[in-house]
Coordinates of C-alpha atoms in Angstrom, one line a residue:
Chain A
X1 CA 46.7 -13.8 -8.9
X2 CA 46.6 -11.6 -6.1
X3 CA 50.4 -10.4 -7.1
X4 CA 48.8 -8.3 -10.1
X5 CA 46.4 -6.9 -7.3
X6 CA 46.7 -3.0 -7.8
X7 CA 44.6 -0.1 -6.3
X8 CA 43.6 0.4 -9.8
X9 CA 42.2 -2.6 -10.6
X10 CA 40.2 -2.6 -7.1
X11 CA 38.7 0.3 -8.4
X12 CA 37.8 -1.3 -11.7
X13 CA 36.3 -4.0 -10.1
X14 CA 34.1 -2.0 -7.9
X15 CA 33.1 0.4 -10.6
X16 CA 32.4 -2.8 -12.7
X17 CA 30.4 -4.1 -10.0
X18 CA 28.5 -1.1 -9.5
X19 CA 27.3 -0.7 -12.9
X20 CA 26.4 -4.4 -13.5
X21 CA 24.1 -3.6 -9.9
X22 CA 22.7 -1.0 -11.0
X23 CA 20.4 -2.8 -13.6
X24 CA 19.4 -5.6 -10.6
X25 CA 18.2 -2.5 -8.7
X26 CA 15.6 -1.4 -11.5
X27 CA 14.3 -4.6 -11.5
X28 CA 14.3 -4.8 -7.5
X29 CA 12.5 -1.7 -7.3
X30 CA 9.8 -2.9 -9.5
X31 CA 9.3 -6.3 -7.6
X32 CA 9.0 -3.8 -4.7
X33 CA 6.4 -2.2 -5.6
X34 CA 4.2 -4.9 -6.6
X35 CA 5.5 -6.9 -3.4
X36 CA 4.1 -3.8 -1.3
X37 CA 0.4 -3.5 -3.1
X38 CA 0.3 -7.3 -4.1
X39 CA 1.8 -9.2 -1.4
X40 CA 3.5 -11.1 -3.9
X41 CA 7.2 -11.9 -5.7
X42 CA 6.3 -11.2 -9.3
X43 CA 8.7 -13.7 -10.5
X44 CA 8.4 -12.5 -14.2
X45 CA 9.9 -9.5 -13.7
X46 CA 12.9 -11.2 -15.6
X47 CA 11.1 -12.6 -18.4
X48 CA 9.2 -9.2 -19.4
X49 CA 12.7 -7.6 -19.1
X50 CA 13.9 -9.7 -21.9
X51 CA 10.9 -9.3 -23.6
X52 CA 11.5 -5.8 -23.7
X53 CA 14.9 -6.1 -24.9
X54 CA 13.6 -8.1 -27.5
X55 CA 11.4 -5.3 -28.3
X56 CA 13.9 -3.2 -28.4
X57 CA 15.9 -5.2 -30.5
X58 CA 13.1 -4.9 -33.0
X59 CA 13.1 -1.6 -32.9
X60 CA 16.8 -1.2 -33.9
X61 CA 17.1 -3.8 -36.4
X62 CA 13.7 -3.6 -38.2
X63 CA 13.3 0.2 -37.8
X64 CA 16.6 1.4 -37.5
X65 CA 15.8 3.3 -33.9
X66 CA 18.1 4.1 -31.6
X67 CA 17.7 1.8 -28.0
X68 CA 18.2 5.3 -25.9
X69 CA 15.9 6.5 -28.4
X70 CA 13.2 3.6 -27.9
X71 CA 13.1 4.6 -24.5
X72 CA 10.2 7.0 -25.1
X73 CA 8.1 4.3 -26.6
X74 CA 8.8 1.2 -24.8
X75 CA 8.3 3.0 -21.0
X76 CA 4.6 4.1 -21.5
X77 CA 4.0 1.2 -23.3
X78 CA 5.1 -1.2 -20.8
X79 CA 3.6 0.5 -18.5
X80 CA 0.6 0.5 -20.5
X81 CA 1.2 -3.2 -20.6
X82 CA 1.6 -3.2 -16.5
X83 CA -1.7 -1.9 -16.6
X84 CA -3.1 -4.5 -18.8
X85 CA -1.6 -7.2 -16.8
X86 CA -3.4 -6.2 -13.5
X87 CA -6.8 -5.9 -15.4
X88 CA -6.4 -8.9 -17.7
X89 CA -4.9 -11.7 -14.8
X90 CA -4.2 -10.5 -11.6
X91 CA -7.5 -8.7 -10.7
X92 CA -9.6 -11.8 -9.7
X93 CA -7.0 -13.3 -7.6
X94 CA -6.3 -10.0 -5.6
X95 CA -9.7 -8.8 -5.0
X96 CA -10.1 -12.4 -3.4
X97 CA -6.7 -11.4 -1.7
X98 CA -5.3 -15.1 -2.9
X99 CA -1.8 -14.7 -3.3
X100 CA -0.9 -18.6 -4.2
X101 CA -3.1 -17.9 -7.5
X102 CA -1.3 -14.7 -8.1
X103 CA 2.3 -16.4 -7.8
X104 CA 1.0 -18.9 -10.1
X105 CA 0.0 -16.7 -13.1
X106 CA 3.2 -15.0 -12.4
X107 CA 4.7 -18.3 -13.2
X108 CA 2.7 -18.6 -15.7
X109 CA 3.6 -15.7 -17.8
X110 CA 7.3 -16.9 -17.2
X111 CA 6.8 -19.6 -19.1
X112 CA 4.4 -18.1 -21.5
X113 CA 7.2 -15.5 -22.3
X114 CA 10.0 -17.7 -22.3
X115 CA 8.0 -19.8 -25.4
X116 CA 6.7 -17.1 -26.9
X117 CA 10.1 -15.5 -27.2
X118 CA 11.9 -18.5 -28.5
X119 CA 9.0 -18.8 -31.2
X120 CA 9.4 -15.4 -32.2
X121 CA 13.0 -14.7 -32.0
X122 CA 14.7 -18.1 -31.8
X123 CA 16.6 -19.8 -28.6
X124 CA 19.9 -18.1 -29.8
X125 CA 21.6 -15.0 -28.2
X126 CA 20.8 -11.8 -29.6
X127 CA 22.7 -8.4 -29.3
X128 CA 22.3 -5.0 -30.5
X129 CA 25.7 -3.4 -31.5
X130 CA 25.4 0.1 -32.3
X131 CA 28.3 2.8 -33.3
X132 CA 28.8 3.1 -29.5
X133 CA 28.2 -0.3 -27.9
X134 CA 32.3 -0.7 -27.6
X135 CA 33.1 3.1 -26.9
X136 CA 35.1 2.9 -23.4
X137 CA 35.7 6.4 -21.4
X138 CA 39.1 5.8 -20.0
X139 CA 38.9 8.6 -17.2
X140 CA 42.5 7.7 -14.3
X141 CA 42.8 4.6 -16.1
X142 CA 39.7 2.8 -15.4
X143 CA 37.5 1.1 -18.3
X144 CA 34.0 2.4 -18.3
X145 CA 32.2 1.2 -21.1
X146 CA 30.1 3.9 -22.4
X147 CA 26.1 1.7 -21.9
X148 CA 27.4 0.7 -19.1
X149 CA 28.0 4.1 -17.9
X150 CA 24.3 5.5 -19.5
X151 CA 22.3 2.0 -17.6
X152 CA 23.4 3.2 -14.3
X153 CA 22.9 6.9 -15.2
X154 CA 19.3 5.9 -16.6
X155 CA 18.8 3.3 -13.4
X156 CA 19.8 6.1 -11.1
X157 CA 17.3 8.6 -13.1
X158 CA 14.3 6.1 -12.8
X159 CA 15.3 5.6 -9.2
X160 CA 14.9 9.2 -8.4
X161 CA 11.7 8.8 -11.0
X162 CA 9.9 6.6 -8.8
X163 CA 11.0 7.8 -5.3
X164 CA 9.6 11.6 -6.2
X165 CA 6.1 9.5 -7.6
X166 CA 5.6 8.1 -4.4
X167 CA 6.7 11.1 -2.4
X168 CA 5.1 13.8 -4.1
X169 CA 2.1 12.7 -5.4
X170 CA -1.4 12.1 -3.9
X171 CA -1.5 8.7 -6.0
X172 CA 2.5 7.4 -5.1
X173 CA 1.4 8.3 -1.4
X174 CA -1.6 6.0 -2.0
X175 CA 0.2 3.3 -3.0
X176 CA 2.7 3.4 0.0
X177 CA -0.3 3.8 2.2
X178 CA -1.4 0.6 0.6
X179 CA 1.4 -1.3 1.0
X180 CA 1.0 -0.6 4.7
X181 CA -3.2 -1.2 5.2
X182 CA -5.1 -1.9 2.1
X183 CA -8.7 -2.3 4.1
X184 CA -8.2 1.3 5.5
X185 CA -7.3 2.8 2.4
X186 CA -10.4 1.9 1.1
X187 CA -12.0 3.5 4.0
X188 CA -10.1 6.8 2.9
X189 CA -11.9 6.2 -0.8
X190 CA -8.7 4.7 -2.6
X191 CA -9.9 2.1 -5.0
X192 CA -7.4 -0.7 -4.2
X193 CA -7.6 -2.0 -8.0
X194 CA -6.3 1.5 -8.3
X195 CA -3.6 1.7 -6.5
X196 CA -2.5 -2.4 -7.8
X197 CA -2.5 -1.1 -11.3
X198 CA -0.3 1.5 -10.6
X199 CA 1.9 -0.7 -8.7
X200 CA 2.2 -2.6 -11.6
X201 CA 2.5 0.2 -14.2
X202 CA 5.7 1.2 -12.4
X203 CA 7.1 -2.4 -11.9
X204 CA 6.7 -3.2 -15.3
X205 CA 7.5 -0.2 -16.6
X206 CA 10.7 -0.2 -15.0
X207 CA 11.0 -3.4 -16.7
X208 CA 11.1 -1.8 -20.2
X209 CA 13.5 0.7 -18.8
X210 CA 15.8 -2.4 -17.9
X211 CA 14.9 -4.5 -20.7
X212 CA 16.4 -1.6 -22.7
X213 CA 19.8 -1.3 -20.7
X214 CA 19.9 -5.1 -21.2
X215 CA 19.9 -4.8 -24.2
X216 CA 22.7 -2.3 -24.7
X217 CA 25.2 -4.3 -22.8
X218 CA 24.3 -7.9 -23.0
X219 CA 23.5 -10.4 -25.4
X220 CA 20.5 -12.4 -24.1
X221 CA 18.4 -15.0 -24.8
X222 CA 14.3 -16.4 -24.1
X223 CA 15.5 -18.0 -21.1
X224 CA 18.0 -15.2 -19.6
X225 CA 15.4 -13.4 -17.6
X226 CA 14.6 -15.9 -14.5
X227 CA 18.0 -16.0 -12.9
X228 CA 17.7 -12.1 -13.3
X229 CA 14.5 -12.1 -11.5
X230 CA 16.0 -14.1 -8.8
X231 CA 18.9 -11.5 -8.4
X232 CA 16.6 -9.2 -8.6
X233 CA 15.0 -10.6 -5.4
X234 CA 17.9 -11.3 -4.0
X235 CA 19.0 -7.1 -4.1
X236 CA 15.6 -6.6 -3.2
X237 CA 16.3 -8.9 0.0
X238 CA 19.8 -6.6 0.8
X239 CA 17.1 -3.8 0.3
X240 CA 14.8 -4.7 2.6
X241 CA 11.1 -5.2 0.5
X242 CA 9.2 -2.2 0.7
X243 CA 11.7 0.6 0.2
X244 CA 12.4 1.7 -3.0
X245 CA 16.3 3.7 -2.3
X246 CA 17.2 0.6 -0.9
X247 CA 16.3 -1.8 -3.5
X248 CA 18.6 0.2 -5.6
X249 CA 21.4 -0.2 -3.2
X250 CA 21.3 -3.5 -2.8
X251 CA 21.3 -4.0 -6.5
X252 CA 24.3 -2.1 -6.7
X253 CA 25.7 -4.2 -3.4
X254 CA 24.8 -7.3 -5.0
X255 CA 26.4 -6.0 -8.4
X256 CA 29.8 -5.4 -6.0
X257 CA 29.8 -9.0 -4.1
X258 CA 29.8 -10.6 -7.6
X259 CA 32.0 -8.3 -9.4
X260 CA 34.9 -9.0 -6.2
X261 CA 33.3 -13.0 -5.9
X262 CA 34.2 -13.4 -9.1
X263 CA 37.4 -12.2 -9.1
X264 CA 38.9 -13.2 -5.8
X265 CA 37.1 -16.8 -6.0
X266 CA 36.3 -17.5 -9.7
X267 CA 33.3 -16.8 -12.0
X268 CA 31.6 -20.4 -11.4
X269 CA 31.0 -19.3 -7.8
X270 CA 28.7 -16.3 -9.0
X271 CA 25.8 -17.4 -8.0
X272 CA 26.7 -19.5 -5.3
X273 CA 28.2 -16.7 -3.2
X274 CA 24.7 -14.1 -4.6
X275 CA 22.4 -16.5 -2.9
X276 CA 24.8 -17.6 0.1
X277 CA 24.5 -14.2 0.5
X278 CA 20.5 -13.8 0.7
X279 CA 20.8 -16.6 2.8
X280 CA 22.8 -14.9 5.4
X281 CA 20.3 -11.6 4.9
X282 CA 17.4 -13.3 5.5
X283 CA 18.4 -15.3 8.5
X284 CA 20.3 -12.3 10.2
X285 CA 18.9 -9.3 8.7
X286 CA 15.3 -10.2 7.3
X287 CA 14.3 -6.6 6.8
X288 CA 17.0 -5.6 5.1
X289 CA 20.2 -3.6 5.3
X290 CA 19.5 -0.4 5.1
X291 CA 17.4 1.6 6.9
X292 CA 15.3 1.2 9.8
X293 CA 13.3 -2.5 10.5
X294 CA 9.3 -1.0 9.3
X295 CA 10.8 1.9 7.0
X296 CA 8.9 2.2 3.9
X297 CA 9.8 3.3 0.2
Chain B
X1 CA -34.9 15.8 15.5
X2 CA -34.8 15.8 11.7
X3 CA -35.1 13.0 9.5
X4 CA -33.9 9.4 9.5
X5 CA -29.9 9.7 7.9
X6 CA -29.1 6.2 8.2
X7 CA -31.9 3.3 8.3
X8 CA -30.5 -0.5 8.9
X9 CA -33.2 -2.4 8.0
X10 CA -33.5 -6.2 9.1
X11 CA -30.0 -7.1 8.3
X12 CA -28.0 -10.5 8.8
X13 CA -24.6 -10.2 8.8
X14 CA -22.2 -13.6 8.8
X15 CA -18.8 -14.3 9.0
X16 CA -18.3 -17.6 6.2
X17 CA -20.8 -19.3 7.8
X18 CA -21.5 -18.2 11.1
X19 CA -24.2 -14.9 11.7
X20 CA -23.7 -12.8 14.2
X21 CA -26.2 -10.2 13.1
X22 CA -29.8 -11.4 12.9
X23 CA -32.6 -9.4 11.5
X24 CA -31.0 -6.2 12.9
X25 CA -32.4 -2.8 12.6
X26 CA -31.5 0.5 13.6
X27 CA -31.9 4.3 12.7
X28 CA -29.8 7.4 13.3
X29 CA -31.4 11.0 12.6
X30 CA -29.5 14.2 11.2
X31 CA -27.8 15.8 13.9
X32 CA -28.0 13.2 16.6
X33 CA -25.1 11.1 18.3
X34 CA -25.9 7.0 19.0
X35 CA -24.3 5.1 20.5
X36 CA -23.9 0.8 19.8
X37 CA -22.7 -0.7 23.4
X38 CA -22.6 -3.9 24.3
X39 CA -20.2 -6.8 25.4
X40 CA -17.5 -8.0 23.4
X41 CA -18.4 -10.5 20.4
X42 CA -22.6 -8.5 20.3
X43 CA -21.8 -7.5 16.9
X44 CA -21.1 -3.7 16.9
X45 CA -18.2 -3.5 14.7
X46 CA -19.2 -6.2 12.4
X47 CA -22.6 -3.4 12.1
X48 CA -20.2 -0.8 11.4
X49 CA -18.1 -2.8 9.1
X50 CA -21.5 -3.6 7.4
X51 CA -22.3 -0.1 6.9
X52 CA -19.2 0.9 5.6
X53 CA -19.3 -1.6 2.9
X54 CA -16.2 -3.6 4.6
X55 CA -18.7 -6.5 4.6
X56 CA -21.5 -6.9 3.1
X57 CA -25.4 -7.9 4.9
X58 CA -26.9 -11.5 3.4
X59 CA -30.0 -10.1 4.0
X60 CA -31.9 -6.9 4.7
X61 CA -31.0 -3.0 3.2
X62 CA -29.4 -0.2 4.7
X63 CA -30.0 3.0 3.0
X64 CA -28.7 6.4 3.8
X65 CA -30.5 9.5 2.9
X66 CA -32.9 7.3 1.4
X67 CA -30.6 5.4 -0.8
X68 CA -29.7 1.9 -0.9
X69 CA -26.1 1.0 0.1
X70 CA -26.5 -2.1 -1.6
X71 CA -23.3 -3.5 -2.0
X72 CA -21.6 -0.6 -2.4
X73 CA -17.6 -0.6 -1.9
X74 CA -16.3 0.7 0.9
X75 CA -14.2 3.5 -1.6
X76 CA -17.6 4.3 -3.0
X77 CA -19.7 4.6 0.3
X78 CA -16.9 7.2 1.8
X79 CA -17.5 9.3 -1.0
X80 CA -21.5 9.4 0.1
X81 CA -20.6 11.1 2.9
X82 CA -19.9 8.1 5.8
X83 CA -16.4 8.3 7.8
X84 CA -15.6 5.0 9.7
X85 CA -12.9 5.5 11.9
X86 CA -12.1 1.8 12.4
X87 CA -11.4 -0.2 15.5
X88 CA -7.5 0.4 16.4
X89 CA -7.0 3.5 14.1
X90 CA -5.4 2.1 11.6
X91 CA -3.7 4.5 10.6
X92 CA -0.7 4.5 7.9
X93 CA 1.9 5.0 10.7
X94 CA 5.3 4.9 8.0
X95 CA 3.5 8.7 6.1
X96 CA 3.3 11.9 8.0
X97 CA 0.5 13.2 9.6
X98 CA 0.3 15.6 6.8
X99 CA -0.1 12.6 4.1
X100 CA -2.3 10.6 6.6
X101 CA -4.9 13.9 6.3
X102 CA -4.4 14.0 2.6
X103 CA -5.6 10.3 2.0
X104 CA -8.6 11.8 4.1
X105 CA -9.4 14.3 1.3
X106 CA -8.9 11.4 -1.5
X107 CA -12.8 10.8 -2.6
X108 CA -13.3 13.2 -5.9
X109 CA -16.4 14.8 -3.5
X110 CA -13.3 16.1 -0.9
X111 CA -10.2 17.1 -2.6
X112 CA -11.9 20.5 -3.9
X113 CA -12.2 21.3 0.3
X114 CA -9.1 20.0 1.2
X115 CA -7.4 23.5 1.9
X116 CA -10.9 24.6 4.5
X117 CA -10.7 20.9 5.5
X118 CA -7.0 21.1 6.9
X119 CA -7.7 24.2 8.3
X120 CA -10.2 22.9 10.3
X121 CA -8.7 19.9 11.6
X122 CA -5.8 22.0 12.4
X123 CA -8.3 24.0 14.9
X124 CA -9.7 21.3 16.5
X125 CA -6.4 19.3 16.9
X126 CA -4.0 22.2 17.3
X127 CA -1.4 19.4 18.1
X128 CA -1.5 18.0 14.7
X129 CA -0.5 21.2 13.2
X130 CA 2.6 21.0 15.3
X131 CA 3.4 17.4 14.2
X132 CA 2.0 17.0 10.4
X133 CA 5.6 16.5 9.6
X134 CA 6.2 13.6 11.8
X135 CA 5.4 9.6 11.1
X136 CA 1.7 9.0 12.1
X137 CA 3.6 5.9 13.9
X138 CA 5.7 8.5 16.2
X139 CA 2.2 9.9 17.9
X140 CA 1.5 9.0 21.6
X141 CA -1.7 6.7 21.4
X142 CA -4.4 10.2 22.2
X143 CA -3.0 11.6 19.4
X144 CA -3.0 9.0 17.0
X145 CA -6.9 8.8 18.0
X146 CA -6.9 12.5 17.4
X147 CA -5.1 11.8 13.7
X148 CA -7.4 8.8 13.0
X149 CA -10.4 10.8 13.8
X150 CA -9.4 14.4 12.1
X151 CA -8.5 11.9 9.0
X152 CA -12.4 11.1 9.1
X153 CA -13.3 14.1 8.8
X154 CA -10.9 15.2 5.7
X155 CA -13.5 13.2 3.6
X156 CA -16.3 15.6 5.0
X157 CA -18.6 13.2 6.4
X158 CA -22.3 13.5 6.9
X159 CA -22.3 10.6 9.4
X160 CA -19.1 9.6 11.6
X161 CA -18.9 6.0 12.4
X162 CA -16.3 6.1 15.2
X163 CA -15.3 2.3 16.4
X164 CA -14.0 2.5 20.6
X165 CA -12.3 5.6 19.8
X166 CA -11.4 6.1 23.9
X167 CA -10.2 2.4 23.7
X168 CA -6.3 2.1 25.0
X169 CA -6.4 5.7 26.1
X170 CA -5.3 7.5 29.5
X171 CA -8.1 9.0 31.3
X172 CA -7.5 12.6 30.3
X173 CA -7.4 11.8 26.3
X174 CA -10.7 9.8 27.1
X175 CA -12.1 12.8 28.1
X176 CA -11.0 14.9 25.1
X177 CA -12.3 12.4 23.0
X178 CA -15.8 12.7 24.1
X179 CA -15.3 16.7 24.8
X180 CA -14.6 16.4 20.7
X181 CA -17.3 14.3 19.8
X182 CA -19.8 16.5 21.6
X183 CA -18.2 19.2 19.8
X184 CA -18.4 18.0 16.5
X185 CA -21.8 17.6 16.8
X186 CA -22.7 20.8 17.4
X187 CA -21.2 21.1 14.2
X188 CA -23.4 19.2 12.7
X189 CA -21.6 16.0 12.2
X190 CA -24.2 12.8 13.0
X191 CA -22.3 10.0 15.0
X192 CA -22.8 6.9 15.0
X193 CA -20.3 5.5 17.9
X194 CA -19.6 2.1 19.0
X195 CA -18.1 1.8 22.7
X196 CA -16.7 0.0 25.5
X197 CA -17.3 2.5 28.0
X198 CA -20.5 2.2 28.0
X199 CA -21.4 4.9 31.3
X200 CA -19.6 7.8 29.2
X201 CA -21.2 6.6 25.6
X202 CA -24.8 6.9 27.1
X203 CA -24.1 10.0 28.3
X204 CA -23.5 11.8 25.3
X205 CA -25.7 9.7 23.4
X206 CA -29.3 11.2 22.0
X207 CA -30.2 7.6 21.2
X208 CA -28.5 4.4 22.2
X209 CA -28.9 0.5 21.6
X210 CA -27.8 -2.0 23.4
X211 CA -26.6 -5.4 21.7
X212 CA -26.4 -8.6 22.9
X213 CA -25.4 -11.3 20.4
X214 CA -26.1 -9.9 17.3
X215 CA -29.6 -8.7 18.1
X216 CA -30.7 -5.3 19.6
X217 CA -31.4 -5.9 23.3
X218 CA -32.9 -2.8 24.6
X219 CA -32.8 0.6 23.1
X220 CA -34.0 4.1 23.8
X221 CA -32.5 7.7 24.6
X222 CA -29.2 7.6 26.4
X223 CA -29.9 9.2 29.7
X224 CA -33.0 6.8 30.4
X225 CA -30.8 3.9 28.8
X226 CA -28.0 5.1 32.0
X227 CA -30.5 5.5 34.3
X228 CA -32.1 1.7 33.9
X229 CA -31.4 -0.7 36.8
X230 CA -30.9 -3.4 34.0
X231 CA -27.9 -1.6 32.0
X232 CA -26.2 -0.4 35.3
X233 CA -26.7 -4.3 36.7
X234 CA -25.2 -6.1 33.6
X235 CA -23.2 -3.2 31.6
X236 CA -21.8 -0.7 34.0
X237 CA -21.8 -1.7 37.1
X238 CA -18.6 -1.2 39.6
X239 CA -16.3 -0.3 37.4
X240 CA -17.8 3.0 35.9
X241 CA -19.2 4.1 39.2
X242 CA -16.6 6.7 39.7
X243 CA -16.7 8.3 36.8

């Protein structure tokens, strides 16, 4: 194998890998989020991002609209959703700061998702093709399939979306005040169901923004989303939880080790080298990779 | 003295099941500092805690400006007009000073100020200006008092619960903490402060109580409070002689 080894195909691998990171770093950032405010893993993340391919799927084949298009409905309504979520389920259990019930409705709506999917649009895979699902840019030789190219450009967007939110304005510096003291940003007058549902909005807004990229590059099915969940927490991990730039990264590094894993030791070893390598993270490196031990979003 | 600002009246306070407040009153008039001492464990910050709506009394009311607190959030009570500076700053030492003054300003009743806020926190902790772009976390320990304190006071505050603001700090930020308290209340600002050094407390203090396991022990104006052979015996003692 390694005699066909060429500098160009390094570079396709690693441009490969990048692109397939860049959609675990969405999802990463969102966990994030929610991890900071909440306290918690919201382990559906990968189930509502299948969801909202699914949606998004709808859209195109029932009503003819473009995916890139159905981003403008499907992020404020999934973040409307985010919203609805905190209110509707995870309210109770936060104001009572119990995070085991809060992991559990998470895990709950997994499974709730995963059922209600496969009622709705059957267990088999699903795809959108469009005129340009198989358009390639061939720039020095290396493949770059065109969604790939727009789900790192739109990850990269939101990225810079979310990192200006919580930089720039009074509520996104509320939220990362929260992540570090919730009791004393009540003192300063923040209403912490507040700040939790905004936490939310974003992480499952992003959601819809992935579920959407999904959808232009995979086929998936009900049950795809929980080993994206886990990768998600696994880039989130090489991020180091609570910093937003860095969940991206580490999307994009976990995109990279299985892009080269696969290659250089074989496809079935995927996921075995993914979580060999949160393994090593966390027992070396628990607060991430990048950045500075307490640094925050 | 003016009228009664803040009335605790006949509250128990308990922790799951054990009180450490019993049938507890106090009352602070406009314009006045008092001062809470007492040993460790009396019950002071879980008062403060109470007031601020942190916790929540099981019985009794506290009312300020005549109204009930009830059980009143703690988001809702800072936008009445009460600042509680909490035990060990806690401050959000990852944002700037800058953003750490901005949370200040968040209650609705605040934001409109925040411009003549700043600039007045900026003049009474010059040093701040200096540093708003630095992490709150990068400040020595007197100026994270200063931040913690100047933070307070972004929300306006009729009545400033401060919680052993000279706690930790070197002797000369002790003194600039109680120079600034003074100062603030010739600016009107009531204070309600809870401390561990006790001689300095009572010495500012208008009015003072003295707590002793959740109930008040003694309590009257600072100076006679000082000057009572039973507070220097069991409070002060040695170790504040010097000062």
């Amino acid at each position: 194998m390694l005699k066909y080894l060429s500098v160009g195909l390094i570079i396709q691998l690693l441009v490969s890998g990048i692109l397939f990171g860049t959609m675990y770093g969405i999802a990463a950032i969102g966990l994030s989020l929610i991890f900071g405010t909440m306290r918690i893993i919201f382990f559906a993340q990968g189930a509502m991002i299948v969801f909202f391919a699914y949606i998004c799927y709808w859209l195109f084949t029932l009503l003819g609209i473009d995916p890139y298009v159905s981003l403008l409905l499907i992020t404020p309504i999934s973040m409307l959703l985010g919203i609805g979520f905190y209110y509707g389920l995870f309210k109770g259990a936060a104001a009572l700061e119990d995070r085991v019930s809060s992991l559990l409705i998470a895990v709950g709506l997994i499974f709730f998702l995963e059922n209600f999917m496969t009622v709705v649009w059957t267990a088999d895979p699903r795809a959108i093709v469009t005129a340009y699902t198989s358009h390639v840019l061939r720039p020095l030789a290396i493949n770059i399939p065109f969604t790939r190219l727009m789900a790192l450009l739109i990850a990269v967007l939101s990225t810079v979306g979310v990192f200006f939110f919580l930089r720039k304005t009074l509520i996104g510096t509320a939220v990362r005040a929260a992540s570090e003291d919730v009791v004393s940003t009540t003192l300063m007058g923040i209403n912490p169901n507040w700040v939790n549902a905004i936490a939310f909005a974003i992480g499952i807004g992003l959601t819809g923004i992935a579920g959407v990229t999904l959808a232009t590059v995979y086929s998936f099915d009900p049950v795809y989303g929980f080993i994206f969940a886990l990768k998600a927490m696994i880039a989130l991990a090489l991020g180091g939880f609570g910093n937003v730039g860095g969940a991206l990264l580490g999307g994009i590094l976990l995109g990279l080790i299985e892009s080269l894993g696969s290659f250089f030791v074989g496809a079935g070893w995927n996921e075995a080298i993914a979580f060999g390598v949160f393994l090593l993270v966390l027992s070396f490196r628990p607060q991430g990779l990048f950045g500075g031990s307490v640094e925050k979003a | 003295m003016g009228k009664h600002l803040l009335e605790v009246k006949g509250v128990d306070v308990l922790y799951g099941d054990v009180q450490v407040i019993w049938d507890l009153s106090i009352h602070v008039q406009e314009g006045t500092i008092v001062a809470l001492v007492g040993a460790n464990g009396a019950g002071k910050t879980t008062l403060l805690k109470t007031i601020s709506g942190l916790m929540h009394a099981r019985r009794g009311e506290i009312l300020f400006s005549g109204r009930s607190l009830g059980k009143l959030k703690p988001q809702e009570v800072v936008d009445l007009g009460i600042s509680h500076v909490p035990e060990g700053r806690r401050l959000f030492s990852s944002l700037t000073v800058l953003e750490n003054l901005k949370l200040g300003a968040y209650p609705p009743r605040a934001r409109s100020l925040f411009a003549e806020s700043l600039e007045r926190a900026f003049s009474l902790f010059p040093v701040l200006k200096d540093r708003q772009g630095q992490k709150a976390g990068s400040l020595s320990g007197g100026e994270q008092q200063m931040l913690a304190i100047a933070r307070a006071l972004m929300a306006g505050p009729h009545l400033l619960m401060l919680d052993e603001p000279s706690l930790g700090l070197s002797p000369i930020f002790v003194k600039t903490i109680f120079e600034l308290i003074h100062t603030l209340n010739k600016q009107k600002v009531t204070i309600l402060l809870v401390e561990q050094n006790i001689h300095q407390a009572l010495k500012i203090a208008h009015q003072a109580y003295v707590l002793k396991t959740g109930k008040i022990a003694m309590s009257g104006r600072g100076d006679e409070l000082l000057a009572d052979p039973e507070v220097q015996k069991a409070y002060i003692g040695e170790r504040w002689s010097k000062q």
